[in-house]
Amino acid sequence: MSGRLLKIISNILFVILSIVLLIAIYSFISLRVLNEPYVNFFSYTFFQVGSNSMSPSITTNDLLIVKITDDVKENDIITFTSDDMIVTHRLVEVLNDNSYLTKGDANTDYDQPITTDNIIGKVIKVVPNVGVWFKVFTSPKIVVLIMITLFLFSLAFSYKGKKKLKDSDDFGIYYSGIALGKGDKSDR
């Protein structure tokens, strides 16, 4: 029974890591091949925080889940591009010329005004201290190593051992493989 449970757990982990591998491959193609600035998963994307400009609400190595939209309002935490960088700050004010003024919660100065074209989206969830692990486990090298390990575990758990022949069983080697059957001694 415990061997069967380990096989079930191994299969579940294999499926989960297969999904992570597909996400890593999709991310690699989006970022490296298509040169997109971020990955789009059904109008959502993920970012790892690199500074404490939004502390205490968002700190370094937090994982941000961002809804890709330009429908934002004052006091929303938004992610946007500024000087070829991706920045996450609070939207402080909507200016009259349809531009936006942002500021990091821990910063004393306002950022340069941005336009709707700069906005990536609105932060909908902050997952504390997960950014590093997300980056590690979506790295293609790590995912492939884990997949190989799970495949080897799966092989180990599926091994059933040697089958013992009964006295009434015949054993023969043929060109097409090994055959096991019933017969009498005159067939040998």
Short mmCIF file of C-alpha atoms in Angstrom, two decimals:
data_model
loop_
_atom_site.label_atom_id
_atom_site.label_comp_id
_atom_site.label_asym_id
_atom_site.label_seq_id
_atom_site.Cartn_x
_atom_site.Cartn_y
_atom_site.Cartn_z
CA MET A 1 0.00 0.00 0.00
CA SER A 2 2.79 2.46 0.83
CA GLY A 3 4.41 1.81 -2.57
CA ARG A 4 1.14 2.70 -4.27
CA LEU A 5 0.80 5.88 -2.20
CA LEU A 6 4.34 6.94 -3.12
CA LYS A 7 3.56 6.30 -6.80
CA ILE A 8 0.43 8.49 -6.56
CA ILE A 9 2.41 11.26 -4.88
CA SER A 10 5.14 10.91 -7.50
CA ASN A 11 2.58 11.19 -10.32
CA ILE A 12 0.94 14.27 -8.76
CA LEU A 13 4.34 15.97 -8.39
CA PHE A 14 5.18 15.01 -11.98
CA VAL A 15 1.99 16.70 -13.25
CA ILE A 16 2.59 19.83 -11.16
CA LEU A 17 6.17 20.11 -12.33
CA SER A 18 5.09 19.50 -15.93
CA ILE A 19 2.81 22.53 -15.62
CA VAL A 20 5.66 24.57 -14.11
CA LEU A 21 7.92 23.43 -16.97
CA LEU A 22 5.34 24.58 -19.53
CA ILE A 23 5.10 27.95 -17.76
CA ALA A 24 8.91 28.24 -17.77
CA ILE A 25 9.08 27.40 -21.49
CA TYR A 26 6.29 29.88 -22.30
CA SER A 27 8.06 32.53 -20.22
CA PHE A 28 11.38 31.86 -21.94
CA ILE A 29 9.82 32.16 -25.39
CA SER A 30 7.94 35.35 -24.47
CA LEU A 31 10.91 37.08 -22.85
CA ARG A 32 13.90 35.83 -24.85
CA VAL A 33 12.55 34.93 -28.29
CA LEU A 34 9.71 37.44 -28.72
CA ASN A 35 11.50 40.12 -26.62
CA GLU A 36 8.38 41.00 -24.66
CA PRO A 37 9.02 43.12 -21.52
CA TYR A 38 6.87 40.75 -19.41
CA VAL A 39 4.91 37.51 -19.72
CA ASN A 40 1.15 37.63 -20.23
CA PHE A 41 -0.81 34.73 -18.65
CA PHE A 42 -4.45 35.38 -19.61
CA SER A 43 -4.19 39.12 -18.73
CA TYR A 44 -2.11 38.52 -15.59
CA THR A 45 1.60 38.71 -15.06
CA PHE A 46 4.11 38.24 -12.22
CA PHE A 47 6.98 40.39 -11.01
CA GLN A 48 9.62 40.00 -8.33
CA VAL A 49 10.24 43.15 -6.30
CA GLY A 50 13.80 44.43 -6.43
CA SER A 51 13.75 47.32 -3.95
CA ASN A 52 12.08 48.59 -0.81
CA SER A 53 10.62 51.74 -2.37
CA MET A 54 7.09 50.53 -1.46
CA SER A 55 7.84 49.27 2.04
CA PRO A 56 6.25 48.41 4.37
CA SER A 57 3.38 47.23 2.09
CA ILE A 58 5.71 45.66 -0.53
CA THR A 59 9.33 44.67 0.17
CA THR A 60 12.25 43.16 -1.69
CA ASN A 61 11.69 39.57 -2.96
CA ASP A 62 7.90 39.79 -2.73
CA LEU A 63 6.04 38.31 -5.68
CA LEU A 64 3.49 40.62 -7.30
CA ILE A 65 0.51 39.36 -9.25
CA VAL A 66 -0.51 42.11 -11.64
CA LYS A 67 -3.76 42.37 -13.62
CA ILE A 68 -2.83 43.77 -17.03
CA THR A 69 -5.07 46.82 -17.46
CA ASP A 70 -4.94 50.57 -17.85
CA ASP A 71 -8.12 51.04 -15.82
CA VAL A 72 -6.53 52.50 -12.67
CA LYS A 73 -7.54 55.07 -10.09
CA GLU A 74 -5.90 57.09 -7.34
CA ASN A 75 -4.34 55.09 -4.48
CA ASP A 76 -4.00 51.93 -6.63
CA ILE A 77 -0.60 50.26 -6.61
CA ILE A 78 0.35 50.02 -10.27
CA THR A 79 3.18 48.56 -12.31
CA PHE A 80 4.49 50.67 -15.19
CA THR A 81 7.49 51.21 -17.41
CA SER A 82 9.80 54.17 -16.86
CA ASP A 83 13.11 54.65 -18.67
CA ASP A 84 13.21 50.97 -19.78
CA MET A 85 12.63 49.80 -16.21
CA ILE A 86 9.57 48.17 -14.72
CA VAL A 87 8.46 50.03 -11.59
CA THR A 88 5.71 49.36 -9.04
CA HIS A 89 4.52 52.44 -7.13
CA ARG A 90 1.32 53.93 -5.80
CA LEU A 91 -0.75 56.13 -8.12
CA VAL A 92 -1.01 59.38 -6.20
CA GLU A 93 -2.82 61.68 -8.60
CA VAL A 94 -4.50 61.70 -12.01
CA LEU A 95 -3.39 64.92 -13.72
CA ASN A 96 -5.56 67.02 -16.07
CA ASP A 97 -3.69 66.01 -19.23
CA ASN A 98 -4.47 62.27 -18.72
CA SER A 99 -1.10 61.62 -17.20
CA TYR A 100 -0.48 60.06 -13.81
CA LEU A 101 1.70 60.98 -10.86
CA THR A 102 3.18 58.07 -8.88
CA LYS A 103 5.33 57.72 -5.79
CA GLY A 104 6.86 54.88 -3.82
CA ASP A 105 5.46 54.67 -0.27
CA ALA A 106 8.98 54.83 1.19
CA ASN A 107 10.17 57.57 -1.18
CA THR A 108 10.07 61.29 -0.44
CA ASP A 109 9.92 62.44 -4.07
CA TYR A 110 7.29 61.90 -6.74
CA ASP A 111 8.17 60.02 -9.94
CA GLN A 112 8.10 61.65 -13.36
CA PRO A 113 4.51 61.72 -14.70
CA ILE A 114 3.55 58.71 -16.81
CA THR A 115 0.89 58.16 -19.47
CA THR A 116 -1.57 55.32 -20.06
CA ASP A 117 0.91 53.81 -22.56
CA ASN A 118 3.39 53.27 -19.70
CA ILE A 119 0.94 51.41 -17.44
CA ILE A 120 1.26 47.61 -17.38
CA GLY A 121 -1.43 47.00 -14.78
CA LYS A 122 -2.72 47.07 -11.24
CA VAL A 123 -1.22 44.96 -8.43
CA ILE A 124 -3.95 42.61 -7.18
CA LYS A 125 -1.93 40.38 -4.85
CA VAL A 126 1.36 40.56 -2.99
CA VAL A 127 2.88 37.23 -1.96
CA PRO A 128 5.57 37.97 0.66
CA ASN A 129 9.10 36.57 0.25
CA VAL A 130 8.23 34.21 -2.59
CA GLY A 131 9.92 36.01 -5.47
CA VAL A 132 13.25 34.22 -5.15
CA TRP A 133 11.63 30.78 -4.96
CA PHE A 134 9.37 31.57 -7.91
CA LYS A 135 12.41 32.57 -9.94
CA VAL A 136 14.33 29.43 -8.93
CA PHE A 137 11.51 26.96 -9.57
CA THR A 138 10.60 28.46 -12.94
CA SER A 139 14.22 28.32 -14.09
CA PRO A 140 14.31 25.76 -16.94
CA LYS A 141 17.47 24.06 -15.62
CA ILE A 142 15.97 23.45 -12.18
CA VAL A 143 12.63 22.28 -13.57
CA VAL A 144 14.33 19.79 -15.93
CA LEU A 145 16.45 18.40 -13.08
CA ILE A 146 13.38 17.96 -10.88
CA MET A 147 11.47 16.31 -13.77
CA ILE A 148 14.32 13.83 -14.31
CA THR A 149 14.39 13.05 -10.58
CA LEU A 150 10.63 12.46 -10.50
CA PHE A 151 10.84 10.28 -13.61
CA LEU A 152 13.50 8.14 -11.94
CA PHE A 153 11.38 7.91 -8.76
CA SER A 154 8.41 6.88 -10.90
CA LEU A 155 10.46 4.11 -12.50
CA ALA A 156 11.66 2.93 -9.11
CA PHE A 157 8.12 2.77 -7.68
CA SER A 158 6.72 0.99 -10.73
CA TYR A 159 9.23 -1.89 -10.53
CA LYS A 160 7.37 -5.05 -9.52
CA GLY A 161 10.28 -7.43 -9.05
CA LYS A 162 10.98 -10.79 -10.65
CA LYS A 163 8.12 -13.11 -11.51
CA LYS A 164 8.59 -16.71 -10.37
CA LEU A 165 7.59 -19.46 -12.74
CA LYS A 166 5.40 -22.29 -11.57
CA ASP A 167 6.25 -25.87 -12.47
CA SER A 168 3.38 -25.93 -14.97
CA ASP A 169 4.64 -22.80 -16.82
CA ASP A 170 6.74 -23.08 -19.96
CA PHE A 171 9.49 -20.63 -20.69
CA GLY A 172 10.88 -20.05 -24.13
CA ILE A 173 13.01 -17.51 -25.92
CA TYR A 174 11.90 -16.67 -29.43
CA TYR A 175 13.12 -14.18 -31.99
CA SER A 176 10.27 -11.86 -31.09
CA GLY A 177 10.98 -11.96 -27.35
CA ILE A 178 10.33 -14.08 -24.29
CA ALA A 179 7.17 -16.10 -24.09
CA LEU A 180 5.56 -17.62 -21.05
CA GLY A 181 2.84 -20.17 -21.43
CA LYS A 182 1.29 -23.39 -20.28
CA GLY A 183 2.19 -26.70 -21.79
CA ASP A 184 3.41 -30.17 -21.15
CA LYS A 185 6.93 -31.51 -21.11
CA SER A 186 6.67 -32.86 -24.66
CA ASP A 187 6.66 -29.24 -26.00
CA ARG A 188 10.14 -28.51 -24.65
#
